[in-house]
Coordinates of C-alpha atoms and ligand atoms in Angstrom, one line a residue:
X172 CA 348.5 353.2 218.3
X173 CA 345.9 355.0 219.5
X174 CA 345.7 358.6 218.4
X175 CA 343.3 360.5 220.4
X176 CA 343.4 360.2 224.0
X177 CA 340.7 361.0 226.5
X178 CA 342.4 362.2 229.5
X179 CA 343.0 360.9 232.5
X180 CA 342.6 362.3 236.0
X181 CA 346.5 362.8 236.1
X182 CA 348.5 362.6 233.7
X183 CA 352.4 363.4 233.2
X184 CA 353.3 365.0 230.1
X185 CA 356.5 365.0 229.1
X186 CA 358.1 366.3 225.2
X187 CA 360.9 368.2 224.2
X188 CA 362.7 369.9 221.0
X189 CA 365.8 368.9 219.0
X190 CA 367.8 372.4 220.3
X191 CA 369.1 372.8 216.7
X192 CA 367.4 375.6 215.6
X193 CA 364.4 378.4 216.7
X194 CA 361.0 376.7 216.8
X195 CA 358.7 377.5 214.3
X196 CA 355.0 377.5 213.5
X197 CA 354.7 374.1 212.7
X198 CA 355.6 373.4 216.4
X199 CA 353.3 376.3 217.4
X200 CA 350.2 374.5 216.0
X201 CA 351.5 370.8 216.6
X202 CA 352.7 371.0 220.3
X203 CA 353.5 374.1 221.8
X204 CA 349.9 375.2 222.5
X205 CA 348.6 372.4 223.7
X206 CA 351.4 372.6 226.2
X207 CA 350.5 376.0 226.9
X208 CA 346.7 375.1 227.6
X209 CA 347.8 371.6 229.6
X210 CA 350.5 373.4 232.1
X211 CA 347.8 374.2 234.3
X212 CA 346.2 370.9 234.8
X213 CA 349.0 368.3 234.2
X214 CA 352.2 368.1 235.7
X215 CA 354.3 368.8 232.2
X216 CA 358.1 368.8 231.6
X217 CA 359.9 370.1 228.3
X218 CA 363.7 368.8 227.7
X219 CA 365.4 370.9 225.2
X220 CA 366.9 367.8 223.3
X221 CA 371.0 369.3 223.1
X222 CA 371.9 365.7 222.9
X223 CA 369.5 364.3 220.2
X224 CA 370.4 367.6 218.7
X225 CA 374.1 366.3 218.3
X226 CA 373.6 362.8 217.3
X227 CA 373.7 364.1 213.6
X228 CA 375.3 367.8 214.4
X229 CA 378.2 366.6 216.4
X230 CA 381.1 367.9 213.8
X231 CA 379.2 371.3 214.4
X232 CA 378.0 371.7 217.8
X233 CA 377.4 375.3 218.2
X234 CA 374.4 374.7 215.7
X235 CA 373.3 372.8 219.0
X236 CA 375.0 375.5 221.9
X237 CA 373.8 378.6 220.1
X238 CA 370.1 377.4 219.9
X239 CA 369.5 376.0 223.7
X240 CA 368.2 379.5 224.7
X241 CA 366.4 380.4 221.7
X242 CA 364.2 377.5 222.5
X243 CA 363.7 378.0 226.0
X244 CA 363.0 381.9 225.1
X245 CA 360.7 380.4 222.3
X246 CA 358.7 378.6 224.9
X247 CA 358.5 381.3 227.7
X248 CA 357.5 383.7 224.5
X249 CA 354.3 381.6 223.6
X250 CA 353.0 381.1 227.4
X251 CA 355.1 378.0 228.8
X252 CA 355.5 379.2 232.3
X253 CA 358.2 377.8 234.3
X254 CA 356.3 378.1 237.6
X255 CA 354.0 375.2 235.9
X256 CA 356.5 373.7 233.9
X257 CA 359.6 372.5 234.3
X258 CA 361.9 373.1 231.6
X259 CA 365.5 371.4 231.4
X260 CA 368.6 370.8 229.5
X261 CA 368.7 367.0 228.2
X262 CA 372.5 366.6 228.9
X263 CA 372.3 367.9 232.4
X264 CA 370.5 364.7 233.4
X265 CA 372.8 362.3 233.3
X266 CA 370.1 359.1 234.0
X267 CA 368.7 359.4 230.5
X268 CA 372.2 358.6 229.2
X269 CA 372.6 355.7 231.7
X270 CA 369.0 354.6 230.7
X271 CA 369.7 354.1 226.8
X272 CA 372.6 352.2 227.6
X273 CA 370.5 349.6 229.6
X274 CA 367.6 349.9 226.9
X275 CA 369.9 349.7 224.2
X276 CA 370.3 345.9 225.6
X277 CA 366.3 345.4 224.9
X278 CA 366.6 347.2 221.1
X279 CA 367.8 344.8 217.7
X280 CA 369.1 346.8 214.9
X281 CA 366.7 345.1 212.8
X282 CA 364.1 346.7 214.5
X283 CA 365.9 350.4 214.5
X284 CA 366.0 349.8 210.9
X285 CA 362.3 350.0 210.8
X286 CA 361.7 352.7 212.3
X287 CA 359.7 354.6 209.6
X288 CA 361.0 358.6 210.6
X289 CA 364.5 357.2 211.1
X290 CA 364.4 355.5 208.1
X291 CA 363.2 358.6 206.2
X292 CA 365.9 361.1 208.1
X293 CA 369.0 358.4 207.2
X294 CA 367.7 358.9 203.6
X295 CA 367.1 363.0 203.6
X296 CA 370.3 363.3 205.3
X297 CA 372.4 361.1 202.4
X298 CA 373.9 359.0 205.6
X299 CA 373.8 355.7 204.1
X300 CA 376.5 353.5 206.1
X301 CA 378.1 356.5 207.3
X302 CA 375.1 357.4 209.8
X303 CA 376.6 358.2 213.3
X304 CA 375.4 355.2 215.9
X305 CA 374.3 358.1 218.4
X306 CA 371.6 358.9 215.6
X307 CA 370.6 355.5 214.5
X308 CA 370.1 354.6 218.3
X309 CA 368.3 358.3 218.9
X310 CA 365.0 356.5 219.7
X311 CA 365.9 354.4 222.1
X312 CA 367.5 357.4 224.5
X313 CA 364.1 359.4 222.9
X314 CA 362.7 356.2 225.1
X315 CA 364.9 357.2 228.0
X316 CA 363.8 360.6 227.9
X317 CA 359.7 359.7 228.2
X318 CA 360.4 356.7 230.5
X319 CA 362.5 358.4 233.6
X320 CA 359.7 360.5 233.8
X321 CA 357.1 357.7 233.9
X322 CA 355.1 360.2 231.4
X323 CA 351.5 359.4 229.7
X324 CA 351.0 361.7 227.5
X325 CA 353.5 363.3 224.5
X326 CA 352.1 366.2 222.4
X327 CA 354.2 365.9 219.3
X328 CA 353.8 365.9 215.4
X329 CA 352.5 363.2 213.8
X330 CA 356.5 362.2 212.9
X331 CA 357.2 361.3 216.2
X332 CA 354.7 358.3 216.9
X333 CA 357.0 355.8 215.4
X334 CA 359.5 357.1 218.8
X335 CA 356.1 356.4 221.3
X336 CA 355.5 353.1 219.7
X337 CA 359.0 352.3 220.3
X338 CA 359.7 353.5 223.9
X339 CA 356.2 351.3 224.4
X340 CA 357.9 348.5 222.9
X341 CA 360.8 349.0 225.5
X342 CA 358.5 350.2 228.6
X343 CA 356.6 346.2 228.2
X344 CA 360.5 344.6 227.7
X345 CA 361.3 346.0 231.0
X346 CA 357.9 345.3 232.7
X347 CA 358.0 342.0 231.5
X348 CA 361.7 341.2 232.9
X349 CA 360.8 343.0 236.2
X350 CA 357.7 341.1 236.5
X351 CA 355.3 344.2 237.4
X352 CA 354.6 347.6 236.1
X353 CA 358.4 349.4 236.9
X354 CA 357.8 351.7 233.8
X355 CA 354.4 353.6 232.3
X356 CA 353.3 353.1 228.5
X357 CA 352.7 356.6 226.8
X358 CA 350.2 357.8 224.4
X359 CA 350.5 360.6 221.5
X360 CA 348.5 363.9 222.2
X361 CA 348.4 365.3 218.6
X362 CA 346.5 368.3 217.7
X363 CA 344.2 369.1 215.0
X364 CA 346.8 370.2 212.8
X365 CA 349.6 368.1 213.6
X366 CA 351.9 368.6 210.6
X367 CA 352.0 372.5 209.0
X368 CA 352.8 371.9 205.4
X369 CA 356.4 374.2 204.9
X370 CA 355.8 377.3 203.2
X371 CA 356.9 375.9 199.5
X372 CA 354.4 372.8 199.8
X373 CA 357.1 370.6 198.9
X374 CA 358.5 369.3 202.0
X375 CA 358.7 369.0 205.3
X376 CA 358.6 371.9 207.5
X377 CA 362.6 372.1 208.1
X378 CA 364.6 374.5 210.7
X379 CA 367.5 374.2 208.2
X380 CA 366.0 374.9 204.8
X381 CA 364.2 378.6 204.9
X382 CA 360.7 377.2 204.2
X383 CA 358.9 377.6 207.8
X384 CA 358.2 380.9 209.8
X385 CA 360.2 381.0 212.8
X386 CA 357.8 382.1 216.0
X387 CA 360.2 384.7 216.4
X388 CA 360.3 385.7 212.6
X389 CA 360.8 389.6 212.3
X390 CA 357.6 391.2 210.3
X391 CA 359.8 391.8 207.0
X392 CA 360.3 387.8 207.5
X393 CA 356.3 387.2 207.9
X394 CA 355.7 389.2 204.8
X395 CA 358.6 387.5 202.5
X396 CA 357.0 384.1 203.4
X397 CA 353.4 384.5 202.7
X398 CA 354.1 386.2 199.6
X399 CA 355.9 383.4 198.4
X400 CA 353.6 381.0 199.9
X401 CA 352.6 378.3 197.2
X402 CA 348.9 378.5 196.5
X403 CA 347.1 376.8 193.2
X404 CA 349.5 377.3 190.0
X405 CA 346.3 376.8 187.9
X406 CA 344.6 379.7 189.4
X407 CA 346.1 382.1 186.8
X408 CA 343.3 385.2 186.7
X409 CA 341.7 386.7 189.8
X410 CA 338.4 385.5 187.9
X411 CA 339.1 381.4 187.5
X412 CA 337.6 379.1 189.9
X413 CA 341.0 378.8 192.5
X414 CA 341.5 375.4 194.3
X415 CA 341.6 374.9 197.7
X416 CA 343.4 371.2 198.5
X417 CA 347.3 371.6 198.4
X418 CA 346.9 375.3 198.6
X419 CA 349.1 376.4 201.6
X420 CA 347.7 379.2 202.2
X421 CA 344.2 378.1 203.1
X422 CA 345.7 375.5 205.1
X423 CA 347.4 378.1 207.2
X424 CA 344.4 380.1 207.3
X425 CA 342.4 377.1 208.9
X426 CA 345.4 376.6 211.2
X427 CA 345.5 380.4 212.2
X428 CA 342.7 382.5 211.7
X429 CA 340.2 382.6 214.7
X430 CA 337.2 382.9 212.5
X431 CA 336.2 379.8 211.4
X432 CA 333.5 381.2 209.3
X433 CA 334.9 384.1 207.8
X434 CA 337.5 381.4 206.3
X435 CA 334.9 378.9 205.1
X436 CA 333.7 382.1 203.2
X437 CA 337.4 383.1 201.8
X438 CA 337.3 379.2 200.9
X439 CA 334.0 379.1 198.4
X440 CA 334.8 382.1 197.3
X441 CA 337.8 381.5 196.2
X442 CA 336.3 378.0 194.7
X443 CA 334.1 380.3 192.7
X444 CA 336.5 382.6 191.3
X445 CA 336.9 386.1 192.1
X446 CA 338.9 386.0 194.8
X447 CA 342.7 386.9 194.0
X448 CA 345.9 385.2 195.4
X449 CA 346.6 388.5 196.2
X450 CA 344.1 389.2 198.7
X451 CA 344.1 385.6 200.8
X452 CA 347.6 386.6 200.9
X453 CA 347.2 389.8 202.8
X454 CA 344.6 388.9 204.8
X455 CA 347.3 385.5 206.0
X456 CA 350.0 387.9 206.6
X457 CA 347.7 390.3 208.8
X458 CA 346.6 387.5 210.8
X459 CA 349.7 385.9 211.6
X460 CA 351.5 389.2 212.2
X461 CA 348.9 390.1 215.0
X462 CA 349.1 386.5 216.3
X463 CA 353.6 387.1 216.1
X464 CA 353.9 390.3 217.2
X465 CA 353.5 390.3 221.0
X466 CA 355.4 386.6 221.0
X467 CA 358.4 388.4 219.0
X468 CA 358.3 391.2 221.6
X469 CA 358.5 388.7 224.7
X470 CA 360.8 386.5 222.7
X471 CA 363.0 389.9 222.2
X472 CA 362.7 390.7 226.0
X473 CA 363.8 387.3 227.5
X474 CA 366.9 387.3 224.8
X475 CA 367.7 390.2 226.6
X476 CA 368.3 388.6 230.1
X477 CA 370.3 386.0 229.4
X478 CA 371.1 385.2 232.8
X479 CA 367.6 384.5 233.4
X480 CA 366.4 381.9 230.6
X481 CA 369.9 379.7 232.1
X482 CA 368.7 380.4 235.7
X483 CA 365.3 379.0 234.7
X484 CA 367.0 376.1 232.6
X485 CA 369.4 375.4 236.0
X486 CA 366.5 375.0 238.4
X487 CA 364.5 372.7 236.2
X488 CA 367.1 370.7 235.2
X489 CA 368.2 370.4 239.0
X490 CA 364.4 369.3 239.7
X491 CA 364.1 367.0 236.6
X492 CA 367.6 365.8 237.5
X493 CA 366.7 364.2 240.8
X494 CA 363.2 363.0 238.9
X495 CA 364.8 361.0 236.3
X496 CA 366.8 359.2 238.9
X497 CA 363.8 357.4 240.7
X498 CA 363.5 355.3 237.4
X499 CA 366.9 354.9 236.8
X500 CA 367.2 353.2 240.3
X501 CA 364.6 351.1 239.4
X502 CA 365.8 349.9 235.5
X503 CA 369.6 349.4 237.4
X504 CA 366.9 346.9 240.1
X505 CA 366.1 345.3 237.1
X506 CA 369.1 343.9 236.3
X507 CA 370.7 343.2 239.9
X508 CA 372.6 346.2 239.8
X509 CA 371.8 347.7 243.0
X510 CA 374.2 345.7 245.1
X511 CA 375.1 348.9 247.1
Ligands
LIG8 N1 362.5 363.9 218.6 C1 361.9 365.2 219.0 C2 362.1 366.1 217.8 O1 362.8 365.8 216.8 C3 362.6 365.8 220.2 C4 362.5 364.9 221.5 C5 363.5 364.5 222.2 C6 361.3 364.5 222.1 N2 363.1 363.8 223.3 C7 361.8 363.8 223.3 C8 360.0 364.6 221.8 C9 360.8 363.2 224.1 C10 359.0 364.0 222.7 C11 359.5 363.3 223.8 O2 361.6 367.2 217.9

């Protein structure tokens, strides 16, 4: 799959966000601002996943409930303006559901079994054979989801291509049976960093275990993390020759400090010897609490007006509501459905 798109003239850009816990810098850097900078020049819709959310949270739903305006106050707090973008609640459009159920006709389990991020969450997770169908199937209505918006474009983590080659898969099944082009194929828009290592280096950035900085993390929050940040265990006195590669701390640096050669500096430095964990510590945690602090303000602020963030979430979904039908009248064609 091709990584790197050119863009088009027009384009229709279309992700969203499992709503089952506050975003977090990983989605900052992978997604979140390029859907800031794109807002103005594509026509761009964000779903706040509640459903996906449930299909492995459904014994404890108000993990999903309690986040759906934390996410939408996460996105207005970073830039996403609603007057460009049009923000709605997954389970408020009820075509996507009807759309996985005719997909889920075009989809073998042998091939759900390969899907490589799937595959990887059944294990993580400890499902085995006990994994709920709703999540197994999750790609297929993450297919719904970019199809019924006839979208081209999808900034997401690197994670998430194994979901656009499948909806592809599904978007040619359906062009194929209708005999012309009903349905668009969609390409990844990644960015330059398009998976933040987690704080501890070990895993994957996770909402659920304490190793990512929330966008709306509180200073006292900020400063815990970077100081536990994992950098080179070898790089034992201030004077040794420190490595860069692995180091988390660098690679946050190069994610978020706006001096490029300031950091390139820190980084031979460092590779020299001389240059104390201490220090690239404090000058991380400076930086990202003058990038967090006006976002955590405004994030603050819109937590505040409740009524608003689900009056904004209403209107888009009513918009992206009658949207997502269009297609849906056109997959039910499909299959001689439309009889009246
Ligand atoms: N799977 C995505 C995640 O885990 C969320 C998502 C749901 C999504 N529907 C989507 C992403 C459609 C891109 C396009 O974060």
């Amino acid at each position: 799959m091709k990584q790197t798109p050119s863009f088009r003239k027009s384009e229709i850009i279309l992700t969203g966000d499992r709503a089952t816990g506050p975003l977090h810098l990983g989605h900052y850097v992978g997604s979140l601002k390029q859907r800031v900078s794109l807002q103005s020049v594509y026509e761009q819709t964000i779903l706040v996943a509640d459903m996906q959310g449930l299909t492995d949270n459904a014994h404890n739903p108000t993990k999903v409930s309690s986040n759906i305006l934390n996410v939408v106050a996460d996105y207005l707090s970073v830039g996403i303006d609603p007057s460009q973008t049009t923000i709605c609640l997954q389970s408020q459009l009820p075509a996507l559901a009807e759309l996985t159920m005719y997909y889920s006709n075009l989809v073998s389990i042998a091939r759900l079994e390969r899907n490589p991020t799937v595959k990887s969450e059944i294990k993580s997770k400890g499902f085995e054979r006990s994994i709920p169908t709703g999540f197994f199937t999750y790609p297929i209505s993450q297919a719904a989801d970019i199809t019924a918006f006839k979208a081209t474009l999808i900034p997401v983590g690197d994670d998430q291509l194994p979901m656009l080659e499948q909806t592809n898969e599904i978007v040619r099944k359906v062009n194929n049976l209708a005999g012309k082009k009903i349905l668009e194929e969609c390409r990844p828009l990644l960015s330059k960093t398009s998976r933040l290592p987690s704080t501890d280096g070990k895993n994957k950035m996770s909402k659920s275990m304490g190793n990512a900085i929330n966008i709306g993390a509180s200073e006292k929050q900020i400063s815990k993390a970077v100081k536990a940040m994992y950098t080179d265990p070898g790089h034992l006195k201030i004077d040794d020759p420190g490595q860069i590669e692995g180091n988390i701390v660098f690679t946050y640096l190069d994610a978020f400090h706006p001096d490029r050669q300031y950091v390139d500096g820190l980084k031979s430095h460092y590779q020299q010897g001389g240059l104390g964990d201490g220090t690239i510590k404090k000058i991380l945690e400076e930086c990202l609490q003058e990038m967090l602090r006006p976002i955590r303000n405004k994030r603050t602020e819109y937590l505040n007006d409740k009524a608003q963030l689900i009056n904004i979430l209403k209107q888009g979904s009513a918009l992206a509501r009658e949207n997502s039908e269009k297609v849906l009248f056109d997959v039910r064609g499909i299959f001689g459905l439309n009889i009246f």
